mmCIF file of C-alpha atoms and ligand atoms in Angstrom:
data_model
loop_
_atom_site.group_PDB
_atom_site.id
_atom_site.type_symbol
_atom_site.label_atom_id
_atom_site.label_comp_id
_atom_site.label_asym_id
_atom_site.label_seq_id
_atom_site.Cartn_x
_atom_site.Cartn_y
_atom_site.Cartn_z
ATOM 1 C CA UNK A 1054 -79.414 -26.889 10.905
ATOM 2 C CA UNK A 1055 -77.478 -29.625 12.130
ATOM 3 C CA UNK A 1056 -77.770 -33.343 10.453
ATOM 4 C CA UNK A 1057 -77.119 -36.614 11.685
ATOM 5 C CA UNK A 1058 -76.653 -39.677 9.181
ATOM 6 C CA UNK A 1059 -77.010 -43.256 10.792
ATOM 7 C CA UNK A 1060 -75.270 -45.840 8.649
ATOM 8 C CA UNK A 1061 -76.143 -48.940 10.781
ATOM 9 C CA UNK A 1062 -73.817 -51.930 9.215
ATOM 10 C CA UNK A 1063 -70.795 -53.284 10.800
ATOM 11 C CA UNK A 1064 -68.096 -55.527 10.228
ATOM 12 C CA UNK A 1065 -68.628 -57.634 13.416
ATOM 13 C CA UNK A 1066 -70.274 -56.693 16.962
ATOM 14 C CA UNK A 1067 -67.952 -55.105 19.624
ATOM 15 C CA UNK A 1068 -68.491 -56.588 23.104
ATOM 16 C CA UNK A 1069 -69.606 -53.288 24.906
ATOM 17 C CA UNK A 1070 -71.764 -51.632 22.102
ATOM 18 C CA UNK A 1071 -75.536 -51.676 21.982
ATOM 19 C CA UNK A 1072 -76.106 -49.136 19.199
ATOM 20 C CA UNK A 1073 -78.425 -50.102 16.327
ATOM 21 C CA UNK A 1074 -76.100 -52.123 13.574
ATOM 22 C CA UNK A 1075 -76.532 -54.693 11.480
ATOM 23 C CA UNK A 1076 -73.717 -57.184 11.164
ATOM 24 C CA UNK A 1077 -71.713 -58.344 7.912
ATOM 25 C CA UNK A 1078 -75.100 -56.714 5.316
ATOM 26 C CA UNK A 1079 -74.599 -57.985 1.922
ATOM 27 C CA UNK A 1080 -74.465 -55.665 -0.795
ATOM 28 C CA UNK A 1081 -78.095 -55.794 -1.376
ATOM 29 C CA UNK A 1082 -79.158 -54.776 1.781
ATOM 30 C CA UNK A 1083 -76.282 -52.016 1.502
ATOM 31 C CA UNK A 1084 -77.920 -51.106 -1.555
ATOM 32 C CA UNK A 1085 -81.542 -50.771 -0.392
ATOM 33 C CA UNK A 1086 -80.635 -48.749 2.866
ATOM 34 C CA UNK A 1087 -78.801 -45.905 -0.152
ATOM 35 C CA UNK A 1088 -82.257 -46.171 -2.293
ATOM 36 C CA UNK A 1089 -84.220 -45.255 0.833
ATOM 37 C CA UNK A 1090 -81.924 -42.394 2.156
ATOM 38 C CA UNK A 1091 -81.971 -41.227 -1.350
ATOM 39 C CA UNK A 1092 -85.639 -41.210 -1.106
ATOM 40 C CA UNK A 1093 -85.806 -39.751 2.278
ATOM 41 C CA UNK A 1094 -83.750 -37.511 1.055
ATOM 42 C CA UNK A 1095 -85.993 -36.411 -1.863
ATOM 43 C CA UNK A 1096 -89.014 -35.822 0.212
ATOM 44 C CA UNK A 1097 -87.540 -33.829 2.754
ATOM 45 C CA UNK A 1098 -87.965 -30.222 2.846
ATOM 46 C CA UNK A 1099 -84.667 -27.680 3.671
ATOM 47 C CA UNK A 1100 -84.927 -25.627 6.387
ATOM 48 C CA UNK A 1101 -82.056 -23.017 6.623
ATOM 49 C CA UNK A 1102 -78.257 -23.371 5.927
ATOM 50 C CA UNK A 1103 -76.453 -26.541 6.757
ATOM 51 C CA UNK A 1104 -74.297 -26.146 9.894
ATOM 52 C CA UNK A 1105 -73.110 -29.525 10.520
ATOM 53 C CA UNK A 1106 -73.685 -32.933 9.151
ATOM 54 C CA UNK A 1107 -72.433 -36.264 11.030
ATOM 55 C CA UNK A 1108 -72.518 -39.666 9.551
ATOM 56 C CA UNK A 1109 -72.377 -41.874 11.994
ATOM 57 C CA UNK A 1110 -73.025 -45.636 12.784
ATOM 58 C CA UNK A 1111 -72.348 -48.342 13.015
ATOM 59 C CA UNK A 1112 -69.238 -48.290 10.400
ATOM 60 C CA UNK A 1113 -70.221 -45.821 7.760
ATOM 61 C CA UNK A 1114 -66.089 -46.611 6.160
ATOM 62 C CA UNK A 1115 -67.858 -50.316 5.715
ATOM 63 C CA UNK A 1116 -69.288 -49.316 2.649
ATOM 64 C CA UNK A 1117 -66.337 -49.793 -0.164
ATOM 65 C CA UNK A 1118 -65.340 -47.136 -1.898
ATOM 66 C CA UNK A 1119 -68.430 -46.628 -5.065
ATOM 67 C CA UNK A 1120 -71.239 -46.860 -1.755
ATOM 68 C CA UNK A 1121 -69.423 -44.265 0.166
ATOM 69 C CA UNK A 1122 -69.277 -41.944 -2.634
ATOM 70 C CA UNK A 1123 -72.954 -42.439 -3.039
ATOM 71 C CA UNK A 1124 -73.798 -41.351 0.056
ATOM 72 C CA UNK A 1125 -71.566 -38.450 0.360
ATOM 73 C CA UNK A 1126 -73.036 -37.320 -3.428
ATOM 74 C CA UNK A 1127 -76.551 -38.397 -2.181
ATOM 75 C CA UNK A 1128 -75.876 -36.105 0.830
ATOM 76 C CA UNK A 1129 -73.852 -33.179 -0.693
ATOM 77 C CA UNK A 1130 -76.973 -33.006 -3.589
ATOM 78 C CA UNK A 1131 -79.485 -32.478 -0.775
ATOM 79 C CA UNK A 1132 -77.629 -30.359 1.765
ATOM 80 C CA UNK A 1133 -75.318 -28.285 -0.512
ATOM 81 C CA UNK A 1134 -72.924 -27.684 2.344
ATOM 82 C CA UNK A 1135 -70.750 -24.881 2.294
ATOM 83 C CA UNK A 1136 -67.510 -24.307 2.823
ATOM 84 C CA UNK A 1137 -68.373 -23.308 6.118
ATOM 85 C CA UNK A 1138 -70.052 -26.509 7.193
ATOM 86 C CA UNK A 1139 -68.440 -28.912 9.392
ATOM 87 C CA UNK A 1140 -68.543 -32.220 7.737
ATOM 88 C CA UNK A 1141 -67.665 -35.009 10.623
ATOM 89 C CA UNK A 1142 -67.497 -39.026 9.697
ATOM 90 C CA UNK A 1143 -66.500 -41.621 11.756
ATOM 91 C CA UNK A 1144 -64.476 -44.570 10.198
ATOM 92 C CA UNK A 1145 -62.991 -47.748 11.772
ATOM 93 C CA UNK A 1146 -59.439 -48.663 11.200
ATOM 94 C CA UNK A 1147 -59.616 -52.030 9.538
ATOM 95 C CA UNK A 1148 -62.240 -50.805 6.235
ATOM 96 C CA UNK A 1149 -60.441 -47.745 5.390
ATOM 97 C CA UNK A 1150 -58.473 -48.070 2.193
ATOM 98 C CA UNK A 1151 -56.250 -45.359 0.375
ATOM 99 C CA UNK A 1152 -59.488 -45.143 -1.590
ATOM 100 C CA UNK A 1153 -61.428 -44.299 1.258
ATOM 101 C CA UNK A 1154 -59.101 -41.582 2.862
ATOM 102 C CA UNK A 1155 -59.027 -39.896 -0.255
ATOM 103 C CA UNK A 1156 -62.900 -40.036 -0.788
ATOM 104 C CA UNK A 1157 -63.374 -38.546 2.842
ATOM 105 C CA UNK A 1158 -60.561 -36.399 2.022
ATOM 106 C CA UNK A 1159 -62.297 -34.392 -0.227
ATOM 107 C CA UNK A 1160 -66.043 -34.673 0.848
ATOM 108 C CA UNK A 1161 -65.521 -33.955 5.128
ATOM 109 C CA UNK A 1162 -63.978 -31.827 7.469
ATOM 110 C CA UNK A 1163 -63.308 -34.107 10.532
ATOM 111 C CA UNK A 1164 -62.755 -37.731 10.507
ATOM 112 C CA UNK A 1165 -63.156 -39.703 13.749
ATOM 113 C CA UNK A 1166 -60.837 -42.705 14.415
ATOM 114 C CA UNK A 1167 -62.750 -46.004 16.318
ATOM 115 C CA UNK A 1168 -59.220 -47.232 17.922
ATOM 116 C CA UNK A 1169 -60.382 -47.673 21.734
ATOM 117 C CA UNK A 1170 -57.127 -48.818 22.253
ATOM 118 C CA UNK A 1171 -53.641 -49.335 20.706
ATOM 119 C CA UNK A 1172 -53.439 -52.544 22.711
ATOM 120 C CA UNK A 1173 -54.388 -55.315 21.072
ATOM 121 C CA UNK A 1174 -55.029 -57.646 24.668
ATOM 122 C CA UNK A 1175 -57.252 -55.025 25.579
ATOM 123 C CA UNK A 1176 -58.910 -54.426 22.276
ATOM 124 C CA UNK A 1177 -59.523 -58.096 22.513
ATOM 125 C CA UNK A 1178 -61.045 -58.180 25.983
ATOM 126 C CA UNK A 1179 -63.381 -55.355 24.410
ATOM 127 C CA UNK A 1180 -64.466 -57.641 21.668
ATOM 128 C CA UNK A 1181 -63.406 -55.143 18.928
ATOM 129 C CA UNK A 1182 -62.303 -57.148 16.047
ATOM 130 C CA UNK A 1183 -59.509 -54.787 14.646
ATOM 131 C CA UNK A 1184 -56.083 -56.581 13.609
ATOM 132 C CA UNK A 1185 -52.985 -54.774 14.813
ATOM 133 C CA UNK A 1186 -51.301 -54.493 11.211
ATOM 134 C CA UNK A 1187 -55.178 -52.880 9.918
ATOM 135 C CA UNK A 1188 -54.571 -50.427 12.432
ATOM 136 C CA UNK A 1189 -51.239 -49.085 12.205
ATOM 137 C CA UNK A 1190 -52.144 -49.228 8.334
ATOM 138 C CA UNK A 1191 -55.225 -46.679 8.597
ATOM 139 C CA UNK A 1192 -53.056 -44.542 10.918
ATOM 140 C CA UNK A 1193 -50.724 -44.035 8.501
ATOM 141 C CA UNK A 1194 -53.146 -43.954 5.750
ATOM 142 C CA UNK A 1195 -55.333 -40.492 7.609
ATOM 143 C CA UNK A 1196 -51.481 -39.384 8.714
ATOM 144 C CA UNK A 1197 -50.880 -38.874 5.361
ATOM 145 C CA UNK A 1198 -53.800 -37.460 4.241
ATOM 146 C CA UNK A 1199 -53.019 -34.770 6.807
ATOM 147 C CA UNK A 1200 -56.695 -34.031 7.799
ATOM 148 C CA UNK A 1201 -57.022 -30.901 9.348
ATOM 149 C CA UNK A 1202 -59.662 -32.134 12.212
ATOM 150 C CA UNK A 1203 -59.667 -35.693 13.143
ATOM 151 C CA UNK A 1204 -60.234 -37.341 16.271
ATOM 152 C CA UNK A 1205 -59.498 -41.149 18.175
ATOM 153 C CA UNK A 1206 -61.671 -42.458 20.234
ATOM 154 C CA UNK A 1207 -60.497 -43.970 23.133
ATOM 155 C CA UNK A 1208 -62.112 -46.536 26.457
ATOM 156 C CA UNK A 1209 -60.727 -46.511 29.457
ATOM 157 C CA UNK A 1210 -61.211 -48.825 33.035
ATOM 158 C CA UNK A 1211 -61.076 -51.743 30.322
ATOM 159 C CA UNK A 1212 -60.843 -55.211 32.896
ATOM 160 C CA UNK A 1213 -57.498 -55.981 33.134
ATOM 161 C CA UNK A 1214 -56.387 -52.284 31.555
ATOM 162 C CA UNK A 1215 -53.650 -50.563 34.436
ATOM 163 C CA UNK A 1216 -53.103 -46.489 34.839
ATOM 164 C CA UNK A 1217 -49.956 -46.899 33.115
ATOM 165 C CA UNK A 1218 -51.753 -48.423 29.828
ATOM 166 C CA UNK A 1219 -54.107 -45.862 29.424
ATOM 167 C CA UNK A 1220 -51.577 -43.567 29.994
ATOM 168 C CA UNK A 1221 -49.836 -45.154 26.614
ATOM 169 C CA UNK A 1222 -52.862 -45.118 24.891
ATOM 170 C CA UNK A 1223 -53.322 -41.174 25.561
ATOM 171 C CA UNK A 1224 -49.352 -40.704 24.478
ATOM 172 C CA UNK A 1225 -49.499 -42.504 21.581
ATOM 173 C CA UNK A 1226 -52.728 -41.093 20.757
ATOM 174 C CA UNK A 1227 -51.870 -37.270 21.145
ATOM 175 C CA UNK A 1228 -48.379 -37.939 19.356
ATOM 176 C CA UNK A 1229 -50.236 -39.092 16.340
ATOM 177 C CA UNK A 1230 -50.851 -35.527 15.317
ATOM 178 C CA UNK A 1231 -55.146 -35.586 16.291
ATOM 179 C CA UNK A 1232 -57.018 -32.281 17.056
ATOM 180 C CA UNK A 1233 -59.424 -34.048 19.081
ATOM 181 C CA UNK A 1234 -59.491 -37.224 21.484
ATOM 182 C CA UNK A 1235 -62.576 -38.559 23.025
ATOM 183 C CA UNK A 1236 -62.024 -40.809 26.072
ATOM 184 C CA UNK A 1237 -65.065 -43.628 27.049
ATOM 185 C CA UNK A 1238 -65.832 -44.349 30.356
ATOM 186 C CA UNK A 1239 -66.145 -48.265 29.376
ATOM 187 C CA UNK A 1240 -70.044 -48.290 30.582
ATOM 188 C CA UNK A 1241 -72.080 -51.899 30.084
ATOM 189 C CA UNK A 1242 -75.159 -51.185 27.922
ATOM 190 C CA UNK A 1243 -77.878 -53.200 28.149
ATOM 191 C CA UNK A 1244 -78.083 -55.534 25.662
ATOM 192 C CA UNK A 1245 -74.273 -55.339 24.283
ATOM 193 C CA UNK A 1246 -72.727 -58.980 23.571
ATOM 194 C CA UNK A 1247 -69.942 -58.728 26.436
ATOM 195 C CA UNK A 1248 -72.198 -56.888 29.262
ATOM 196 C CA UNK A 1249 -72.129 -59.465 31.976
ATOM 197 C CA UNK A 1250 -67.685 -59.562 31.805
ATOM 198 C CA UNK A 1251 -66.652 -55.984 30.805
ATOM 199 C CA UNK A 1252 -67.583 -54.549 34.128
ATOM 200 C CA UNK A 1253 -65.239 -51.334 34.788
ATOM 201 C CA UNK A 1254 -63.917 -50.851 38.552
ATOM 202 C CA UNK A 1255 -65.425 -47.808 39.571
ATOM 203 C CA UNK A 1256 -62.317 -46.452 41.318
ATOM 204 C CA UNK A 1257 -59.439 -47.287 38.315
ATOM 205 C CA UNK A 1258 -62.343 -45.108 35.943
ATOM 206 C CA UNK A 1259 -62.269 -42.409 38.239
ATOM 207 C CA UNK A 1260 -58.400 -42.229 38.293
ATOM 208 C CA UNK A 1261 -58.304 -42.429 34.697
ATOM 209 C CA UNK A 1262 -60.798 -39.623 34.317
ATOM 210 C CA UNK A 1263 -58.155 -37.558 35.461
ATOM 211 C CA UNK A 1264 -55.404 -39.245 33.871
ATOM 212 C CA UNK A 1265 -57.374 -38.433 30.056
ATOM 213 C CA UNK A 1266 -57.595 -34.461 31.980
ATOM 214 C CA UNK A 1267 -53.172 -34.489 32.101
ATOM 215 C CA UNK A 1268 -53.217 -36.244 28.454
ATOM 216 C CA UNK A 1269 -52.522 -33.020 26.962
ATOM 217 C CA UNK A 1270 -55.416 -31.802 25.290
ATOM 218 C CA UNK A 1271 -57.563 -29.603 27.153
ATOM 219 C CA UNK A 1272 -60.875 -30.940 27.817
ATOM 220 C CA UNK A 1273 -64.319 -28.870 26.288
ATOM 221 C CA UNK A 1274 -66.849 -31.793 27.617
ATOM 222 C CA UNK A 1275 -66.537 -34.560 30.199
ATOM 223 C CA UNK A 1276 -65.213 -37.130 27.683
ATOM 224 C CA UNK A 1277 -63.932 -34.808 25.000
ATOM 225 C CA UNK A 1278 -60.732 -33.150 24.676
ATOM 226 C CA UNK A 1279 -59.205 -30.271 21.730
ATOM 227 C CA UNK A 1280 -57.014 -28.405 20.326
ATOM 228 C CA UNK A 1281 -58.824 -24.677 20.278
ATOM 229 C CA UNK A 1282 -60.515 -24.741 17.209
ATOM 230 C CA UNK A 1283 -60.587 -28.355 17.061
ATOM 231 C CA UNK A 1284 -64.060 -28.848 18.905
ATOM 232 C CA UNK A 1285 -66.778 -31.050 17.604
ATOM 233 C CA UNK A 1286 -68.698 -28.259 16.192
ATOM 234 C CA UNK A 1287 -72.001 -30.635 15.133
ATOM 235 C CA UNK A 1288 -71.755 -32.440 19.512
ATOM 236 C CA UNK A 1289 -71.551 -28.531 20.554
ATOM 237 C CA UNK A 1290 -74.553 -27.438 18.876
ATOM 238 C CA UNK A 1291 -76.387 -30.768 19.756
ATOM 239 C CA UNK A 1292 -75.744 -30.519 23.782
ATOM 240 C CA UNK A 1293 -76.882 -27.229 23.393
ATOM 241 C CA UNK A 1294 -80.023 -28.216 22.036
ATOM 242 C CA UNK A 1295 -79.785 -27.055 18.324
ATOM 243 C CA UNK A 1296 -81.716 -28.345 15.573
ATOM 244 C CA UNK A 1297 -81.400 -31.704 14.433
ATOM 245 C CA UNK A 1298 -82.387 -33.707 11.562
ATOM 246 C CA UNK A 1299 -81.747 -37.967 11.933
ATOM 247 C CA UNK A 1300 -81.713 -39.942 8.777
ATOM 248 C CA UNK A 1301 -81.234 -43.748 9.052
ATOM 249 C CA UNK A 1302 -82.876 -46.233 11.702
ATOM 250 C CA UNK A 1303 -82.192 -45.332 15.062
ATOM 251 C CA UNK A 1304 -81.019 -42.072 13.943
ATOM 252 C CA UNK A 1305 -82.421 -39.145 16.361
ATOM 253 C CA UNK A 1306 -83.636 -35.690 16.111
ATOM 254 C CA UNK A 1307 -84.805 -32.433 17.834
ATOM 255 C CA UNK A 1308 -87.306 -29.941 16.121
ATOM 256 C CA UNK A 1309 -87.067 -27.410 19.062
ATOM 257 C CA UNK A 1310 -89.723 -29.369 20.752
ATOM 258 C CA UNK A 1311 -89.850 -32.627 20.347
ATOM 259 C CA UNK A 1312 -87.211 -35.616 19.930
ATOM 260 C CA UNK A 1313 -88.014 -37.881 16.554
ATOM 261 C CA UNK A 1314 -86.321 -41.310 16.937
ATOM 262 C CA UNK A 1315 -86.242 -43.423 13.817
ATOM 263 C CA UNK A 1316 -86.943 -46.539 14.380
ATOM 264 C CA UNK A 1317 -83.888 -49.247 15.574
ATOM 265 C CA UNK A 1318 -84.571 -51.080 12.596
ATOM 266 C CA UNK A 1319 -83.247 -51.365 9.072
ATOM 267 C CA UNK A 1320 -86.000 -53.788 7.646
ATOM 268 C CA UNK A 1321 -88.482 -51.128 9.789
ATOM 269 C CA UNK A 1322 -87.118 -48.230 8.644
ATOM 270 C CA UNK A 1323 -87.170 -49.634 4.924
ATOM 271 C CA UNK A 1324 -90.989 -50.306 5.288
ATOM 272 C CA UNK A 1325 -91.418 -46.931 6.471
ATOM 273 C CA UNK A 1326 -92.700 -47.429 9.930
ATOM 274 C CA UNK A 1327 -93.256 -43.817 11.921
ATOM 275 C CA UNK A 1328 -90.399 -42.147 14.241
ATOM 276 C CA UNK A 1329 -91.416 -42.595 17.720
ATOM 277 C CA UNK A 1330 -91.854 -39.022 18.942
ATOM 278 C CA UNK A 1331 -90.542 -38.171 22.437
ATOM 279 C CA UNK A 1332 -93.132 -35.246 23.562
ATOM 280 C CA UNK A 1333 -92.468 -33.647 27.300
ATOM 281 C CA UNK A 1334 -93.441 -30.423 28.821
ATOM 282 C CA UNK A 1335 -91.399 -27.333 27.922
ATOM 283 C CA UNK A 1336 -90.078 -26.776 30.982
ATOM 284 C CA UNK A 1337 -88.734 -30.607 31.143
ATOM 285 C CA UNK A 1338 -87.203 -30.152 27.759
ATOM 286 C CA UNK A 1339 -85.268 -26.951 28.949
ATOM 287 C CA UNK A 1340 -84.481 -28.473 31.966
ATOM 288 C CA UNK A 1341 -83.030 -31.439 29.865
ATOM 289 C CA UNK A 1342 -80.920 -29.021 27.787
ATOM 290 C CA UNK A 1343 -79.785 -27.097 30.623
ATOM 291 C CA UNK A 1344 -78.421 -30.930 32.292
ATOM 292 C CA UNK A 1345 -76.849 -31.675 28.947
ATOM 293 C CA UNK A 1346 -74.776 -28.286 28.001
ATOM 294 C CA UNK A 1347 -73.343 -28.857 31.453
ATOM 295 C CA UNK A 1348 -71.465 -31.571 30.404
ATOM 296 C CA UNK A 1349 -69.447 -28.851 28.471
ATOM 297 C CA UNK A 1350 -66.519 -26.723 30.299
ATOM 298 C CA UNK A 1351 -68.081 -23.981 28.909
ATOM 299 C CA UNK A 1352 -71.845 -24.861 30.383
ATOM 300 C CA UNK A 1353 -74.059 -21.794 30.144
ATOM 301 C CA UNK A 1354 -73.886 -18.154 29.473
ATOM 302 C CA UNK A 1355 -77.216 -15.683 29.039
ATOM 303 C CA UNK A 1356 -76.020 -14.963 25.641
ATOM 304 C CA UNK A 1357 -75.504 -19.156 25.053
ATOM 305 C CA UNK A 1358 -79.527 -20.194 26.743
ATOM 306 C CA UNK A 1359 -81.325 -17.055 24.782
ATOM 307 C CA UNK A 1360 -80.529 -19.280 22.021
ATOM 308 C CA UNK A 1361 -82.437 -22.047 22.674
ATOM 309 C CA UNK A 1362 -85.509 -22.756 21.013
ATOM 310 C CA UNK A 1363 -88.364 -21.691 23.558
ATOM 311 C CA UNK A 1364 -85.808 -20.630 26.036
ATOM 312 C CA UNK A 1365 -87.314 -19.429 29.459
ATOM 313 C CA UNK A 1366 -85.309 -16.775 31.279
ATOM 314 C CA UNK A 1367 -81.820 -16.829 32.435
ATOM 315 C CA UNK A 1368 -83.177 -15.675 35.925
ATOM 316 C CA UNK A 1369 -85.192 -19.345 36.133
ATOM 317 C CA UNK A 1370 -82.288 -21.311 35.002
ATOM 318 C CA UNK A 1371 -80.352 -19.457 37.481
ATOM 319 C CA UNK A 1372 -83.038 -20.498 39.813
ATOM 320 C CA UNK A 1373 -83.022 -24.005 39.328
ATOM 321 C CA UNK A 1374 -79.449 -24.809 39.373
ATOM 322 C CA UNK A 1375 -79.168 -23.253 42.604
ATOM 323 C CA UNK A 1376 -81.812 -25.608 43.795
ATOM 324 C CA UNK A 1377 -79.917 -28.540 42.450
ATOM 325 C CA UNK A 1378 -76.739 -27.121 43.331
ATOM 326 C CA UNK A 1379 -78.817 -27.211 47.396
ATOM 327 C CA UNK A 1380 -80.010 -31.194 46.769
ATOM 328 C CA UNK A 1381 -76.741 -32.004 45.567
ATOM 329 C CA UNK A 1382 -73.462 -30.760 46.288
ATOM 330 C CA UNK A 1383 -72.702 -26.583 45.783
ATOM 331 C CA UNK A 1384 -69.036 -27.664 45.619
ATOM 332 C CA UNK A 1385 -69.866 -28.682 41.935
ATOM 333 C CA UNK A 1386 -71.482 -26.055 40.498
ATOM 334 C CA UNK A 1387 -70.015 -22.462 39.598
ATOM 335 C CA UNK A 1388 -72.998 -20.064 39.391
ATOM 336 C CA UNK A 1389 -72.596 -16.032 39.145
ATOM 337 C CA UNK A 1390 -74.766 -14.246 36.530
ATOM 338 C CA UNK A 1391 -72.623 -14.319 34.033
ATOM 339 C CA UNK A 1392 -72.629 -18.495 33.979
ATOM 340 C CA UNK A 1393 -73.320 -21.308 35.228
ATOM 341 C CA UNK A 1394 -71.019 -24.081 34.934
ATOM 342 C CA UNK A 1395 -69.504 -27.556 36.767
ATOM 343 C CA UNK A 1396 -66.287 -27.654 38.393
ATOM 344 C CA UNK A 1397 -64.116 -30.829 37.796
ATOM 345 C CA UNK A 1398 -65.968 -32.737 40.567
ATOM 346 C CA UNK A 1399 -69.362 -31.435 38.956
ATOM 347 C CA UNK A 1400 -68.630 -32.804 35.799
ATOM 348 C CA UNK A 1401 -67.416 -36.052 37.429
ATOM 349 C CA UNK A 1402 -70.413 -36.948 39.185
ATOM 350 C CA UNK A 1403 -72.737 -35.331 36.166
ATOM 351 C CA UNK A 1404 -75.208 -38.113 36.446
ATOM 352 C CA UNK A 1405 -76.319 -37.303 39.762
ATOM 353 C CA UNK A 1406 -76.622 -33.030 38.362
ATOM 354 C CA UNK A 1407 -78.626 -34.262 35.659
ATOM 355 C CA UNK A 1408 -80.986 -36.253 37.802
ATOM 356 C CA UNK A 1409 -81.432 -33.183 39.981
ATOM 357 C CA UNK A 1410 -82.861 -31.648 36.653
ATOM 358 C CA UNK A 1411 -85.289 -34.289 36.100
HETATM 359 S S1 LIG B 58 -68.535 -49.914 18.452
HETATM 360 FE FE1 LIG B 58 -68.767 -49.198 16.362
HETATM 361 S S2 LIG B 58 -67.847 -50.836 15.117
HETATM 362 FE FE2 LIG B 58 -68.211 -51.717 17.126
HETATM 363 S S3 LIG B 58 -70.240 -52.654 16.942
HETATM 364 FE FE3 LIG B 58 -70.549 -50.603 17.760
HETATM 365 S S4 LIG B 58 -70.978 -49.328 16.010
HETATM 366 FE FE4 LIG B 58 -70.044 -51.243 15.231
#
């Protein structure tokens, strides 16, 4: 079982992101979200060994240092993970402390670095509120905790941002000693604070999609990249549609069947209003799975699909992606019975696959 933890508080509000937060809480609010995961928490029933567990956000590392150990106890009582469970947080630069490193230190197995660039002109233009100093700080700070598995996250086709920048970022990114870089399309979402002015040229994103490909690590999804081994283990299982458990508001899960979104809400959440529950036909859920995975270099195998919850034969998903391989382009799909995957054009223009799907 794989389980997501939404910790939805942030220092300030980045110009391009629209995911659920809630900015500057005070302590009391911090407070009441624990007491309501720890009583989530208490009601809910285990349901095999636990695989992976993400804690996500928001800014989880906003928490000082007695709340994060909280929730990692709170989680860690509940979950007993094993030393064979992937334990990922992400953590922005400017809250982590030596305290901090050294609680996530012991507690996960992956940390994941919110830099989006080392270029503080162009993390302005992005609206992300990180001081130079705070970041070269927490750099050093996770260098010298010497994390097996950690990650920076990187945007790209920034206004303003040349080739030859991003190209910096990527260098000075891969020299820092990561296992894992993710690289961000910059992509407006509705309802972000900076939408209207932090629209990417189309053509610059496209030649720094293959810019992040010559970065040096080699990529395992179409904005992920890894060392072998150093694959996001909890993403992996959740593109392939694994099991998922959300806690937190906007947190999302998958029971096999259905998708249960919490609501995008702390002071919801805290009243206890209902999950809205995303219920489609089987076949549209596999279908939807099948679209997803082939994000991944990998995509699928027979051996990968039979493991899908309700899977439907390898000889119908076969069947299908030659269809949408026919509506769309064949030069982007690889299919031969032993897989069925994208080729590096396929994986470029994956929103146009995945519509075929739908
Ligand atoms: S990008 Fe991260 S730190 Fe910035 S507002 Fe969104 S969740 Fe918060």
């Amino acid at each position: 079982m794989n389980y997501y933890f939404h910790v939805p508080f942030c220092q300030s509000k980045c110009g391009y992101c629209a995911f659920y937060s809630e900015v500057a809480p005070s302590l009391e609010l911090q407070d009441a979200y624990l007491d309501a995961l720890e009583r989530e928490l208490a009601a809910f029933t285990l349901n095999g060994a636990c695989e992976t567990v993400y804690i996500g956000g928001g800014t989880p590392t906003l928490f000082d240092e007695s709340r994060l150990e909280r929730l990692f106890a709170l989680i860690a009582h509940k979950l007993s993970p094993s030393c064979k469970t992937e334990i990922s947080i992400e953590a922005n630069p400017e809250t982590l402390t030596p305290a901090k490193v050294e609680l996530i230190r012991a507690f996960a197995t992956r940390l994941s670095i919110g830099v989006q660039s080392f270029n503080p002109q162009l993390r302005a233009t992005l609206g992300r509120n990180c001081p130079q100093k705070q970041l070269e700080q927490a750099i050093k700070l996770v260098q010298k905790a010497e994390f097996a598995h950690w990650n920076c996250d990187l945007i790209y086709a920034i206004p303003g941002q040349s080739p030859d920048q991003f190209q910096q970022d990527i260098q000075r990114a891969v020299s820092l000693g990561i296992d894992h870089l993710s690289c961000y399309n910059l992509t407006p979402e509705e309802g972000a604070r900076l939408s209207d002015i932090l629209t990417p040229d189309e053509d610059v994103a496209t030649e720094m999609w293959h810019i992040a490909n010559c970065g040096g690590l080699p990529r395992y999804e179409i904005s992920n990249y890894a060392l072998p081994g150093g694959q996001c283990r909890h993403n992996l299982n959740v593109w392939k549609g694994g099991l998922l458990v959300g806690f937190g508001p906007s947190a999302a899960g998958f029971d096999g069947k259905r998708r249960i979104i919490q609501p995008a809400s702390l002071t919801e959440w805290l009243r206890h209003a209902p999950p809205e529950i995303d219920e489609i036909p089987t076949a549209r859920r596999l279908n939807e799975i099948f679209a997803v995975n082939l994000r991944t270099v990998q995509g699928w195998t027979p051996q990968l699909w039979s493991e899908v919850p309700h899977a439907d034969s390898w000889e119908t998903r076969l069947a299908v992606a030659e269809r949408v391989a026919a509506e769309t382009s064949k030069k982007w799909f690889d299919i031969s019975p032993e897989h069925v995957t994208l080729s590096d054009s396929g994986l470029l223009f994956w929103n146009t696959v995945a519509e075929g799907y739908l």
